[in-house]
Amino acid sequence: MFKKVLIANRGEIAVRIARACRELGVRAVAVYSDVDRASLHVRLADEAYPIGPAPSRESYLVVEKILGVGRYAGCDAIHPGYGFLAENPALPRACVDAGIAFIGPSAAAMEQLGAKTAARQIARDVGAPTVPGTLSPINTVDEAREIAREIGFPVILKAVAGGGGKGMRSVAGENQLAPAWRDATSEALNAFGDSRLYLEKYLERPRHIEIQVLADHHGHFVYLGERECSVQRRHQKVMEEAPSPIMTAELRKAMGEAAVKLARAGTYTNAGTVEFLVDAQRNFYFLEMNTRLQVEHPVTEMVTSLDLVKLQMRIAAGEPLPFSQEEIELRGHAIECRIYAEDPDNNFFPSPGKIVDCGVPTGPGIRLDAGIYAGWTVPNEYDPMLGKLIAWGGDRKEALARMGRALQEYYASGIKTNVSLFRRILASGDFQKGAVYTRWLDDFLSAGPALEGLEDEEESRAEQAAAIAAFLWHRRHADGANAFEASTIPESRWKTESRREQVNREPQP
Ligand code: MV4
């Protein structure tokens, strides 16, 4: 096992990796930009080194700076986390040159499986189902029209260099093709500097379900079940859960084996995620592969009782997987909410600033992977995710109930958070039934602010009651040592918070 690991990241994932290091008896080395000097990941690390100004392109994205700290601190491995350099092959290449282990796949595997077009070609080669469509870019709108006629409308145009929905246009019929082609081409050029498009059969209301894969350096590949990631807002995941409410043992096996075949064909090693779209008839289609640890990895950890970050480190250190596919068991149900410093009553604009006070939900089945603390200032230079609230239960019903309870206990004052959004989602009948699809949240939010089945005044009464109940709960639990240190919190916290939520509630756009 490594002696010292550099964490080339920040925020909650850097805290997560530092914790895994601590548990393995490995020294954790943090890097931080000027605005992150007082961050939690710096506090928890054994050593910490400055890497420059706040802008990522001058700090967390600079391979030479990361490797410079790695050499200077005498690290024997680097963990990239997610985002930043996590899927940039330059980092594993630089690690090989520096004789430092990279906790992730090889640069070659990253390039082969991380590139959408190449990955779709491999998927076709190994027989993993892909959506009917073109594998290579289309050159003209006339060519697109021919292919669309063959496949049959509706179709969807996608950017070759794309992701996150940019340069993507669904096309209901032939008359809409030319304008959609024009819009998608220019959007792709603006977003990626590459206007090339490809075309697929459009799947109506698909789910986004992904398979967690692990592969060691001894030829062992396993899948660790799936994660339901359909609750997204504008292509950004908001809530995830494991297992998927629509999963069957047969479908899980088929998707897992397809994911492993793809990873094996790309000589993948370490942790990776294979994303699929699943239609209403439970047909699944390869979407893309993520050659990194994902934000939502905790829901898989909760139902498998495995620590994916420690497994990543063991694999990178050359250890064989400590279990076979047959030994992997899924137990219970886990749900994750991504907590952001953003204002749901102001179009989810980021809401950076000083966290005057925050409370940590605890109790049975609750996990909070957070990178914040009271007194810390949320910088506005980075993604405003504060952490992830995860609830595990023996079944989905219990996990939902625990998440609802934990969301009542969660608070942060001094900044706005999107916690109220989760209360609304949990209150939705569709979500309770697991009847979601990739555009469900966008549709749900554009349907307006009313809680399902409640008139406006009923909603405000329900919310007032919830706020008062939470205030009374905290006051009742204020004595004695508890996670809220309520005695140090001004009495008016809940009143302020609930009043602010009440007063500011504007109808959703
Ligand atoms: C699709 C689709 C329907 N049919 N492809 C791909 C990238 C992803 N961010 C959006 N993608 C989609 N591809 C076909 N052939 C619907 C979507 C889609 C979506 C997929 C996953 C998660 C969220 C989504 C939101 C809107 C559309």
CSV table of C-alpha atoms and ligand atoms in Angstrom, one decimal, residues 131 156 158 164-165 168 200-203 206 208 232 235 277 287-288 438-439, ligand 1:
chain,number,residue,atom,x,y,z
A,131,VAL,CA,-29.2,3.3,-29.7
A,156,ILE,CA,-31.8,13.2,-31.8
A,158,LYS,CA,-25.8,15.1,-30.6
A,164,GLY,CA,-24.3,17.6,-20.7
A,165,GLY,CA,-26.8,18.1,-23.4
A,168,MET,CA,-28.2,18.2,-28.6
A,200,GLU,CA,-29.6,8.5,-33.0
A,201,LYS,CA,-33.1,7.2,-32.7
A,202,TYR,CA,-34.8,9.4,-30.0
A,203,LEU,CA,-35.9,7.5,-26.9
A,206,PRO,CA,-35.8,7.2,-21.0
A,208,HIS,CA,-30.5,7.2,-16.9
A,232,GLN,CA,-31.5,15.6,-13.2
A,235,HIS,CA,-28.5,17.5,-17.5
A,277,LEU,CA,-30.5,4.8,-21.2
A,287,LEU,CA,-24.7,6.0,-23.5
A,288,GLU,CA,-21.2,6.7,-22.4
A,438,THR,CA,-34.5,12.0,-17.6
A,439,ARG,CA,-36.6,15.1,-18.1
B,1,MV4,C1,-30.7,10.7,-25.4
B,1,MV4,C2,-32.0,10.9,-25.0
B,1,MV4,C3,-33.1,10.2,-25.7
B,1,MV4,N1,-32.8,9.5,-26.8
B,1,MV4,N2,-30.4,9.9,-26.5
B,1,MV4,C4,-27.4,12.1,-23.6
B,1,MV4,C5,-26.5,13.0,-22.9
B,1,MV4,C6,-27.3,13.3,-21.7
B,1,MV4,N3,-26.8,14.3,-20.8
B,1,MV4,C7,-28.6,13.6,-22.3
B,1,MV4,N4,-28.8,12.6,-23.2
B,1,MV4,C8,-29.9,12.0,-23.8
B,1,MV4,N5,-29.7,11.2,-24.8
B,1,MV4,C9,-31.5,9.3,-27.2
B,1,MV4,N6,-31.2,8.6,-28.3
B,1,MV4,C10,-32.3,11.7,-23.9
B,1,MV4,C11,-31.2,12.3,-23.3
B,1,MV4,C12,-31.4,13.1,-22.1
B,1,MV4,C13,-30.9,12.8,-20.9
B,1,MV4,C14,-30.2,11.6,-20.8
B,1,MV4,C15,-29.7,11.3,-19.5
B,1,MV4,C16,-29.9,12.1,-18.4
B,1,MV4,C17,-30.6,13.3,-18.6
B,1,MV4,C18,-31.1,13.6,-19.8
B,1,MV4,C19,-31.9,14.8,-20.0
B,1,MV4,C20,-32.4,15.1,-21.2
B,1,MV4,C21,-32.2,14.3,-22.3
